[in-house]
PDB file of C-alpha atoms in Angstrom:
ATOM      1  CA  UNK H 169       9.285  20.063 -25.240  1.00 67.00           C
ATOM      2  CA  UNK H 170       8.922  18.586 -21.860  1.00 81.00           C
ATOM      3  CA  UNK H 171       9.106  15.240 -21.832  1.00 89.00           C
ATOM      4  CA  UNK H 172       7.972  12.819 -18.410  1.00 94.00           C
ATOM      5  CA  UNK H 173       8.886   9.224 -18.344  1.00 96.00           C
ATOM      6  CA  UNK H 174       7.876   6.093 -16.038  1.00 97.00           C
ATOM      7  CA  UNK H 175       9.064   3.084 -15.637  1.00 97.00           C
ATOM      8  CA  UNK H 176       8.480   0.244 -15.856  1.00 98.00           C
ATOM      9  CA  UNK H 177       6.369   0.858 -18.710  1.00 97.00           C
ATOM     10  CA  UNK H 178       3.941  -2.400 -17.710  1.00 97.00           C
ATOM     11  CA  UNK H 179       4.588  -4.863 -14.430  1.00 97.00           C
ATOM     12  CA  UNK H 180       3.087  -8.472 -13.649  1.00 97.00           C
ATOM     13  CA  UNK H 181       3.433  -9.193  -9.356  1.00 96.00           C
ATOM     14  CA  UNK H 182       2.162 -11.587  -7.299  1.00 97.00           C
ATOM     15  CA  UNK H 183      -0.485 -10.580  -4.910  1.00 97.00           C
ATOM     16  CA  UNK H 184       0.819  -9.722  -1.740  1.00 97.00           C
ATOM     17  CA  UNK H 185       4.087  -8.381  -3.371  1.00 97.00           C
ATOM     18  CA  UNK H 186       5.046  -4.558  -3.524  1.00 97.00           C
ATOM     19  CA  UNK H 187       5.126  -2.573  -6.775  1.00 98.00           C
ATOM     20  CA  UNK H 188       7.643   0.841  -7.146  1.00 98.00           C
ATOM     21  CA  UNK H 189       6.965   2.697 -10.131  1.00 98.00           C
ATOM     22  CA  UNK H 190       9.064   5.655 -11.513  1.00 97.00           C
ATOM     23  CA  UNK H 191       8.383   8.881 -13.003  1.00 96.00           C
ATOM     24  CA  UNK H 192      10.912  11.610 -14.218  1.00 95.00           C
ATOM     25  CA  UNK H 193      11.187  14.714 -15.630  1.00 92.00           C
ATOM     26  CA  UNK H 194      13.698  14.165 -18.363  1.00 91.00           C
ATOM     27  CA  UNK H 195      14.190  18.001 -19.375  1.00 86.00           C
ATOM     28  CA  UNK H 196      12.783  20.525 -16.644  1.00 85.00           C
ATOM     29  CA  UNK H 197      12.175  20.793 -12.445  1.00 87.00           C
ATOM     30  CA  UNK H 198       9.220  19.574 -11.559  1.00 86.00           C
ATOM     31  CA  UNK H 199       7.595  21.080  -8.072  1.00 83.00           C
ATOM     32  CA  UNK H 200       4.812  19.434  -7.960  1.00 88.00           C
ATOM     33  CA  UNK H 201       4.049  16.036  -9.342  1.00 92.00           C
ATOM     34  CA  UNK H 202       0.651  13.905  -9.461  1.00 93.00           C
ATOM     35  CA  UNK H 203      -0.539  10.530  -9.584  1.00 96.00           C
ATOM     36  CA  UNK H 204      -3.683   9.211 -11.425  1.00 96.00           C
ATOM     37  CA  UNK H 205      -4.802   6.180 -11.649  1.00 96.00           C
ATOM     38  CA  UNK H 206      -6.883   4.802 -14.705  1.00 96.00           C
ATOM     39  CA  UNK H 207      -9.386   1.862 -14.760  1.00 95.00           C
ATOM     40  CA  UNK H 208     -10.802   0.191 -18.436  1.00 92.00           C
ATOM     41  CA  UNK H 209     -12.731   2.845 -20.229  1.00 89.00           C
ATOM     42  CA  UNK H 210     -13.063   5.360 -17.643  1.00 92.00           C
ATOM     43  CA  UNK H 211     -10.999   8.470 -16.941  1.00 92.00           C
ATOM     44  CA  UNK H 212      -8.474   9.330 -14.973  1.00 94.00           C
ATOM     45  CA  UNK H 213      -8.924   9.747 -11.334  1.00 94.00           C
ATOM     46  CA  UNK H 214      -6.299  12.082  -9.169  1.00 93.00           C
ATOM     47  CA  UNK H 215      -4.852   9.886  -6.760  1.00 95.00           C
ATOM     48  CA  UNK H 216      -2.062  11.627  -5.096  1.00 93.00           C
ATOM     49  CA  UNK H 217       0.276  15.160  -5.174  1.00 91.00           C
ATOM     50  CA  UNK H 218       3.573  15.464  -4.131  1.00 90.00           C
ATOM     51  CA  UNK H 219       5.545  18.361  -3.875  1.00 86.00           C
ATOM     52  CA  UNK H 220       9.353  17.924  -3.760  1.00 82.00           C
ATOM     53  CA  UNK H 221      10.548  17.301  -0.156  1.00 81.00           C
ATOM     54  CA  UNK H 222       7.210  17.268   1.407  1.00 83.00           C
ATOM     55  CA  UNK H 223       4.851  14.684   2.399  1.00 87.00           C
ATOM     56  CA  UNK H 224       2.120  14.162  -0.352  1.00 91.00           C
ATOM     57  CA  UNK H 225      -1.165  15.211  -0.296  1.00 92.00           C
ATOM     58  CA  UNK H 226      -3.383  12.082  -0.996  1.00 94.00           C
ATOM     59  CA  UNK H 227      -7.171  12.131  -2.623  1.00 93.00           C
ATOM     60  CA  UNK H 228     -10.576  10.851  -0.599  1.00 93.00           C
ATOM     61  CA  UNK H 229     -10.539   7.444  -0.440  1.00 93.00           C
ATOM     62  CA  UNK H 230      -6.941   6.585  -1.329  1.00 95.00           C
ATOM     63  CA  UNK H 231      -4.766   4.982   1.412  1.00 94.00           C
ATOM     64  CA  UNK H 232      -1.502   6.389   1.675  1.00 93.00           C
ATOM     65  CA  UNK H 233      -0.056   3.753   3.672  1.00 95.00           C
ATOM     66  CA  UNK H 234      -0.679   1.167   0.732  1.00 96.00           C
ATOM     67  CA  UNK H 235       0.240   3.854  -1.999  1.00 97.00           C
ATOM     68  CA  UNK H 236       3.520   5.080  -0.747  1.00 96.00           C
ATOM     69  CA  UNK H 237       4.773   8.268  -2.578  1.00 94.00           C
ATOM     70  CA  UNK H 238       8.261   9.597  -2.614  1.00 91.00           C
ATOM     71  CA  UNK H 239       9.198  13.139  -4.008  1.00 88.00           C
ATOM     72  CA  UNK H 240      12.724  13.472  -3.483  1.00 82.00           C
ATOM     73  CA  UNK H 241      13.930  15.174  -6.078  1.00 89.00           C
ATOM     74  CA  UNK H 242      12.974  18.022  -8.787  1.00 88.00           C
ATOM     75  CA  UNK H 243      12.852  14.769 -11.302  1.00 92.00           C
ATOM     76  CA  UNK H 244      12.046  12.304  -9.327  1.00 93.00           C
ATOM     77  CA  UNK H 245       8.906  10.749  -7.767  1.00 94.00           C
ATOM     78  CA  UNK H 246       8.168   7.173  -7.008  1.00 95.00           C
ATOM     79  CA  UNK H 247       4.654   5.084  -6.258  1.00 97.00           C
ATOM     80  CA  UNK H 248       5.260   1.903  -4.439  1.00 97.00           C
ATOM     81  CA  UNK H 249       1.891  -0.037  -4.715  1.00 98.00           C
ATOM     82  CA  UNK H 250       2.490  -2.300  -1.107  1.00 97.00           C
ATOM     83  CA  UNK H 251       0.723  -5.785  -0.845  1.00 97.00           C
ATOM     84  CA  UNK H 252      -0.711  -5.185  -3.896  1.00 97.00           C
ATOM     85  CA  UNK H 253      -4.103  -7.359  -4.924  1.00 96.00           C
ATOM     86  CA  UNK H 254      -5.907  -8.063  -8.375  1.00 97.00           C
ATOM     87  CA  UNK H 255      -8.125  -5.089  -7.418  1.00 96.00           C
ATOM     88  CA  UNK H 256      -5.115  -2.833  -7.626  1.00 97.00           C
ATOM     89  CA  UNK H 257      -4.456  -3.735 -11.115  1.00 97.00           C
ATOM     90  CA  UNK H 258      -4.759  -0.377 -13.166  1.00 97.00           C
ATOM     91  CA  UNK H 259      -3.122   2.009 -14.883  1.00 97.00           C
ATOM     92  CA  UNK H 260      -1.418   4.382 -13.137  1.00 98.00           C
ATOM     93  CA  UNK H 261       0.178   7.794 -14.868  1.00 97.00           C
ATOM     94  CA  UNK H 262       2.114  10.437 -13.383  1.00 96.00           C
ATOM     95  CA  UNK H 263       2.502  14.183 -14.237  1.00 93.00           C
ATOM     96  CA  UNK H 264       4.903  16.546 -13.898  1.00 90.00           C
ATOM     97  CA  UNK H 265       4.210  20.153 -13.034  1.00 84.00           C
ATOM     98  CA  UNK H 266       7.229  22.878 -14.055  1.00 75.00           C
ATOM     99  CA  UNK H 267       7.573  26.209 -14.928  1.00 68.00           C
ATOM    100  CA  UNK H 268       8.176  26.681 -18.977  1.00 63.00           C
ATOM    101  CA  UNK H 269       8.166  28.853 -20.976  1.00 56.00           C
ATOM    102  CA  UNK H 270       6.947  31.728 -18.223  1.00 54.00           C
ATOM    103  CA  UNK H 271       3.930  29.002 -17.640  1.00 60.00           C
ATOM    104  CA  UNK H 272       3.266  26.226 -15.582  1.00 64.00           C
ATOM    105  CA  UNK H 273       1.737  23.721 -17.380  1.00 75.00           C
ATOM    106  CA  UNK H 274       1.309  19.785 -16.892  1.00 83.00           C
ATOM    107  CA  UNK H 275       3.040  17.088 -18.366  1.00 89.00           C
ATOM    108  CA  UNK H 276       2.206  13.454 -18.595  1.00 93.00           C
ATOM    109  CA  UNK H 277       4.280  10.249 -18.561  1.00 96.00           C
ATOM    110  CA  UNK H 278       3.431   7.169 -20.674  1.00 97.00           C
ATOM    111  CA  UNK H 279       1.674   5.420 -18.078  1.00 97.00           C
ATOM    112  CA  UNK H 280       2.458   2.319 -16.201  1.00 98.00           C
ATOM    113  CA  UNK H 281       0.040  -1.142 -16.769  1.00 97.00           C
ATOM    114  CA  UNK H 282       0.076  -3.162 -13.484  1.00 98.00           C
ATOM    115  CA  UNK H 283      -1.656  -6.584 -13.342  1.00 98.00           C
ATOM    116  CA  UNK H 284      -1.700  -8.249 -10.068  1.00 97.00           C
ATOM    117  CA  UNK H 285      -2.258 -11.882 -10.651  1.00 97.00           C
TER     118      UNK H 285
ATOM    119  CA  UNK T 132     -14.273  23.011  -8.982  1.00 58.00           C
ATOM    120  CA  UNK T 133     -16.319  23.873 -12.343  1.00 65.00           C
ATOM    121  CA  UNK T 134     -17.862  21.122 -14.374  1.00 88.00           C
ATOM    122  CA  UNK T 135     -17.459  20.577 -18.414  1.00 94.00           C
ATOM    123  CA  UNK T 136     -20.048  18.801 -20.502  1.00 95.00           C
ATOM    124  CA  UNK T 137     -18.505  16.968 -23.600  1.00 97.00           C
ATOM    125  CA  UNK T 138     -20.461  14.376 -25.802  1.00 97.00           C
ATOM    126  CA  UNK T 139     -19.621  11.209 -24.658  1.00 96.00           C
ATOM    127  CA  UNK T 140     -18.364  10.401 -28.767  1.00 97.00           C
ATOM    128  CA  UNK T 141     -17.896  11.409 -31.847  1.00 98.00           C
ATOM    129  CA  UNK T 142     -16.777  10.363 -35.506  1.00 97.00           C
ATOM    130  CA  UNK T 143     -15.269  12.160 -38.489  1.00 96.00           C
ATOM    131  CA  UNK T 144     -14.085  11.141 -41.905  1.00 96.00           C
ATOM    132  CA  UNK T 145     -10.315  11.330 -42.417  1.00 97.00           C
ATOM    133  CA  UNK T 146      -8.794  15.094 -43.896  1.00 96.00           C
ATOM    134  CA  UNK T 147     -12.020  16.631 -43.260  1.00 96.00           C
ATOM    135  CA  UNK T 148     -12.347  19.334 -39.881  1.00 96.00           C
ATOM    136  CA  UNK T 149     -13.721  18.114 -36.264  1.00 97.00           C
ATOM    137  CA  UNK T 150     -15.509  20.529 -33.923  1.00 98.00           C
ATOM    138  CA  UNK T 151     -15.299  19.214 -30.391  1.00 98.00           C
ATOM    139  CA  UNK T 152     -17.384  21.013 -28.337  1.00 98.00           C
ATOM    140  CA  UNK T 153     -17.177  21.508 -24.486  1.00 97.00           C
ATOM    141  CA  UNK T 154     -19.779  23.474 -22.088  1.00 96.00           C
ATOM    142  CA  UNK T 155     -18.693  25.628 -19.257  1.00 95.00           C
ATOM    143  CA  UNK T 156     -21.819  27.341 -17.896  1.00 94.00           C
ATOM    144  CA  UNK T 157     -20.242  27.626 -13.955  1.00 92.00           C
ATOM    145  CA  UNK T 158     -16.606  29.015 -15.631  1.00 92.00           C
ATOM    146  CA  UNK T 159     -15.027  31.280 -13.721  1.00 89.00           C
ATOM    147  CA  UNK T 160     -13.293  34.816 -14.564  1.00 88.00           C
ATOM    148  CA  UNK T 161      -9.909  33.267 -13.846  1.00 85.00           C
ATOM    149  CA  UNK T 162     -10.618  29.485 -15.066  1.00 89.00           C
ATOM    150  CA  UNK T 163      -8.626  28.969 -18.352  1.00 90.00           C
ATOM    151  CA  UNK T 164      -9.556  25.782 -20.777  1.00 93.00           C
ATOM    152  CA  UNK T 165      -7.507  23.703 -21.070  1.00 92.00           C
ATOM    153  CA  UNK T 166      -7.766  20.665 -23.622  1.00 95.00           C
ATOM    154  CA  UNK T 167      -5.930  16.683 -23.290  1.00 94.00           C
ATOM    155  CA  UNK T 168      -6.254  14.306 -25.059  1.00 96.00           C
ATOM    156  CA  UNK T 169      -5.469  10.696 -24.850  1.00 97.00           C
ATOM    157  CA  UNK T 170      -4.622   8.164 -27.202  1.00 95.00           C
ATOM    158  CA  UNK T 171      -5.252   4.125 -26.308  1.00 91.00           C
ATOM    159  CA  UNK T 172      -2.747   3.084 -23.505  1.00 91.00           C
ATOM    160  CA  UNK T 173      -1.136   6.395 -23.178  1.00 94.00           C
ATOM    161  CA  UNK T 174      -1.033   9.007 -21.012  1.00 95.00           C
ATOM    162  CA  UNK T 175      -2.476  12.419 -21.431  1.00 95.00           C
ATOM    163  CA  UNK T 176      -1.067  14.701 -24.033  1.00 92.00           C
ATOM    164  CA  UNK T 177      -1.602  18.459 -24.056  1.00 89.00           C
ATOM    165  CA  UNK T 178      -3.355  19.998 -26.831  1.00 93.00           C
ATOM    166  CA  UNK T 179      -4.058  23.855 -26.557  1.00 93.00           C
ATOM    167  CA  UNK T 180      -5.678  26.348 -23.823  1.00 91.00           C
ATOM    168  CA  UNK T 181      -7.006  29.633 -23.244  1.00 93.00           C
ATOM    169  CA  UNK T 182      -8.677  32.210 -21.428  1.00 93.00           C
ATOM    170  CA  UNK T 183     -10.816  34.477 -23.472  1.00 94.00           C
ATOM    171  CA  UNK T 184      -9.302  34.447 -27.062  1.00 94.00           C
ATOM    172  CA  UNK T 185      -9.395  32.127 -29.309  1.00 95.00           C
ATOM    173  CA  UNK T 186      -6.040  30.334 -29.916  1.00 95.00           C
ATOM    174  CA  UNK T 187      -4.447  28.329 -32.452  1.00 95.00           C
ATOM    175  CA  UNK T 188      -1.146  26.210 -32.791  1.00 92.00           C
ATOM    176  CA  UNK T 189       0.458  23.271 -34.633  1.00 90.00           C
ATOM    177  CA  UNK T 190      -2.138  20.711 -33.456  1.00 91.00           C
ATOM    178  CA  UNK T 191      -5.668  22.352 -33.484  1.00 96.00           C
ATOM    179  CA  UNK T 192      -7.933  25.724 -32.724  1.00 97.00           C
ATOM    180  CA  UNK T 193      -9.330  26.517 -29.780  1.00 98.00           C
ATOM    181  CA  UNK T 194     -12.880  28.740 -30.259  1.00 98.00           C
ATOM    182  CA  UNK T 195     -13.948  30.506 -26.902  1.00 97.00           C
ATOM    183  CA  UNK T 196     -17.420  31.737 -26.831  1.00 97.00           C
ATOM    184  CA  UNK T 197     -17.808  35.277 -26.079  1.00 96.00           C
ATOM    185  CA  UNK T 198     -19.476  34.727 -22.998  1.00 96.00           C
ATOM    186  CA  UNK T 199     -16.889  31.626 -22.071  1.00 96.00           C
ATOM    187  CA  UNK T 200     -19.696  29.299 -21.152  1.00 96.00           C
ATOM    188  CA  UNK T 201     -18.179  27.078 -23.988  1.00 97.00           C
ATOM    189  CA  UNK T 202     -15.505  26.211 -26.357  1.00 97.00           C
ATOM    190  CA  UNK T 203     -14.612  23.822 -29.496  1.00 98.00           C
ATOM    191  CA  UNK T 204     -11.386  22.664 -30.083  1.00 98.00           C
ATOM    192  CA  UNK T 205     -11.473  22.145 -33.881  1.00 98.00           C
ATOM    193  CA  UNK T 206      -8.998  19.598 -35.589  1.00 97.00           C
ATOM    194  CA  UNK T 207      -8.800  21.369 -39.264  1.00 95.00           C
ATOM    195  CA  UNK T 208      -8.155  18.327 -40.905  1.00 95.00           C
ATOM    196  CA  UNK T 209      -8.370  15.053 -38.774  1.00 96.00           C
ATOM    197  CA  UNK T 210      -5.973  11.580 -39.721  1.00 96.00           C
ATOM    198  CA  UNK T 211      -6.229   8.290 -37.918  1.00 96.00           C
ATOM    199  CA  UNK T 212      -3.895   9.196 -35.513  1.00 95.00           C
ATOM    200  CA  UNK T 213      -6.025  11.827 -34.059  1.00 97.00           C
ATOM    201  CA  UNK T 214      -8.596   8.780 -33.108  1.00 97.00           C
ATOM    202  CA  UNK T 215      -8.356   9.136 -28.986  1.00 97.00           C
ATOM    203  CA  UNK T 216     -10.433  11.006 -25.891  1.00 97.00           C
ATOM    204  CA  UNK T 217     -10.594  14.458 -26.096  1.00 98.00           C
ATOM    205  CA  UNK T 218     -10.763  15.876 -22.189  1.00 96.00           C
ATOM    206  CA  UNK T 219     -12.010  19.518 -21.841  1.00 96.00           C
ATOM    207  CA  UNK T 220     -10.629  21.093 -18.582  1.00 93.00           C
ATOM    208  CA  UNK T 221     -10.937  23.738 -16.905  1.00 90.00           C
ATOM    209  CA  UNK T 222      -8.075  25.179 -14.754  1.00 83.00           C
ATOM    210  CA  UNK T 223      -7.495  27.689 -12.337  1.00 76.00           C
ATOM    211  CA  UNK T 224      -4.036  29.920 -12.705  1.00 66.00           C
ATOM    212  CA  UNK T 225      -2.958  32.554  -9.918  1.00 50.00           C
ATOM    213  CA  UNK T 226       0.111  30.672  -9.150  1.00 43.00           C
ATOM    214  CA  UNK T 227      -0.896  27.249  -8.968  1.00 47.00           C
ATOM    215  CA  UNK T 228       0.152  24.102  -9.942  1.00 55.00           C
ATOM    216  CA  UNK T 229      -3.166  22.542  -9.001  1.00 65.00           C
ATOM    217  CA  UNK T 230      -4.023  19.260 -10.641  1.00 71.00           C
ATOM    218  CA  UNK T 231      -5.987  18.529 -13.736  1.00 81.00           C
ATOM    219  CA  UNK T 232      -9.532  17.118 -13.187  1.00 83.00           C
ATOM    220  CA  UNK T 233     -10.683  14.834 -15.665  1.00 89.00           C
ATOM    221  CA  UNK T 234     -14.142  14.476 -16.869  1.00 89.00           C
ATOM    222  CA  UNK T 235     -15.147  11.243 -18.967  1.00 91.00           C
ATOM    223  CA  UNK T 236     -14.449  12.804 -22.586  1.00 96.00           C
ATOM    224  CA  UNK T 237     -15.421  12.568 -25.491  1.00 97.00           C
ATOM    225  CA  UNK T 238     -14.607   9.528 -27.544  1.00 97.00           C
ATOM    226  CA  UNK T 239     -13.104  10.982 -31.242  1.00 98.00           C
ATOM    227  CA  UNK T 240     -13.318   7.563 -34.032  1.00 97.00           C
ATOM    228  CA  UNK T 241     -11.601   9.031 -37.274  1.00 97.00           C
ATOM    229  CA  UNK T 242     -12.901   6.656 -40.691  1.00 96.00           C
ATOM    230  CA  UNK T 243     -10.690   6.361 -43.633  1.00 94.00           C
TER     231      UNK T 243
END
């Protein structure tokens, strides 16, 4: 199966320090990767897509110049959380879009905890 | 986008079945259902989809109305571990890889 990792798995900054989170595709190409972001007890809210080589498309309301998103790769796309403050502690998934199996489906990583003290 | 409607929770008794239902009304002819679900502090884990028939595979059942206004993912016989947030969705193929929208759930406690 496809499998989608992050890392680091949970971080602890200081405000006013910047935060780069991982997420691969371990086992397939991903063209398209996304970025959610996940408060206590409420869903999951799109924050971000990225397709590989291009600039990302970012959701109402989200500032891309504080949530800087790389897609560089097939496997690879990075969120780096800049200045970060308490209110930007969350948890914050990625997914991985690819083409298996004759169908693109969507794949989620574990998730990464960030607490901003 | 169209909207699902899911019971904000549910319980079931462990080894016995769970009907999940979602509603659809605004689905669209090329919309297919897709079902998540999420487990405490993980991310989102695929369960099943489908257009118009139903669908089954090692995790659960997927039950389409005939009209496709709604659905039930059913969980034939449900163990602790299946205890997590069930997310109906409804996605639109035609050669995209647009993004999932998530709704708030519904809230699945499984009793011993």
């Amino acid at each position: 199966g496809a499998v989608v990792s992050q890392h680091p798995s949970w971080v602890i900054c200081k405000s006013g320090t910047s935060v780069k989170i991982e997420c691969r595709s371990l086992d397939f190409q991903a063209t398209t990767m996304f970025w959610y972001r996940q408060f206590p007890k409420q869903s999951l809210m799109l924050m971000a897509t990225s397709n590989e080589g291009s600039k990302a498309t970012y959701e109402q309301g989200v500032e891309k110049d504080k949530f800087l998103i790389n897609h560089a790769s097939l496997t690879l796309s990075t969120l780096t959380v800049t200045s970060a403050h308490p209110e930007d502690s969350s948890f914050y998934i990625c997914s991985a879009s690819g083409r298996l199996a004759g169908a693109y489906e969507q794949y989620f990583g574990p998730g990464t905890r960030l607490t901003v003290t | 986008d169209a909207k699902t409607t899911q019971p904000n929770s549910m319980e079931s008794n462990e080894e016995e079945p769970v009907h999940l239902p979602c509603n659809h009304s605004t689905i669209s002819g090329t919309d297919y259902i897709h079902w998540y679900r999420q487990l405490p502090s993980q991310g989102p884990e695929y369960v099943i989809h489908g257009l118009t028939s139903n669908v089954n595979n090692r995790m659960a059942s997927l039950a389409i109305a005939e009209d496709r206004k709604s659905s039930t993912l059913i969980l034939h016989r449900a163990t602790l571990r299946d205890a997590a947030v069930y997310y109906c969705i409804l996605r639109r193929y035609g050669g995209s890889q647009g993004n999932l929208i998530f709704g708030k759930g519904t809230k699945l406690s499984v009793k011993p």
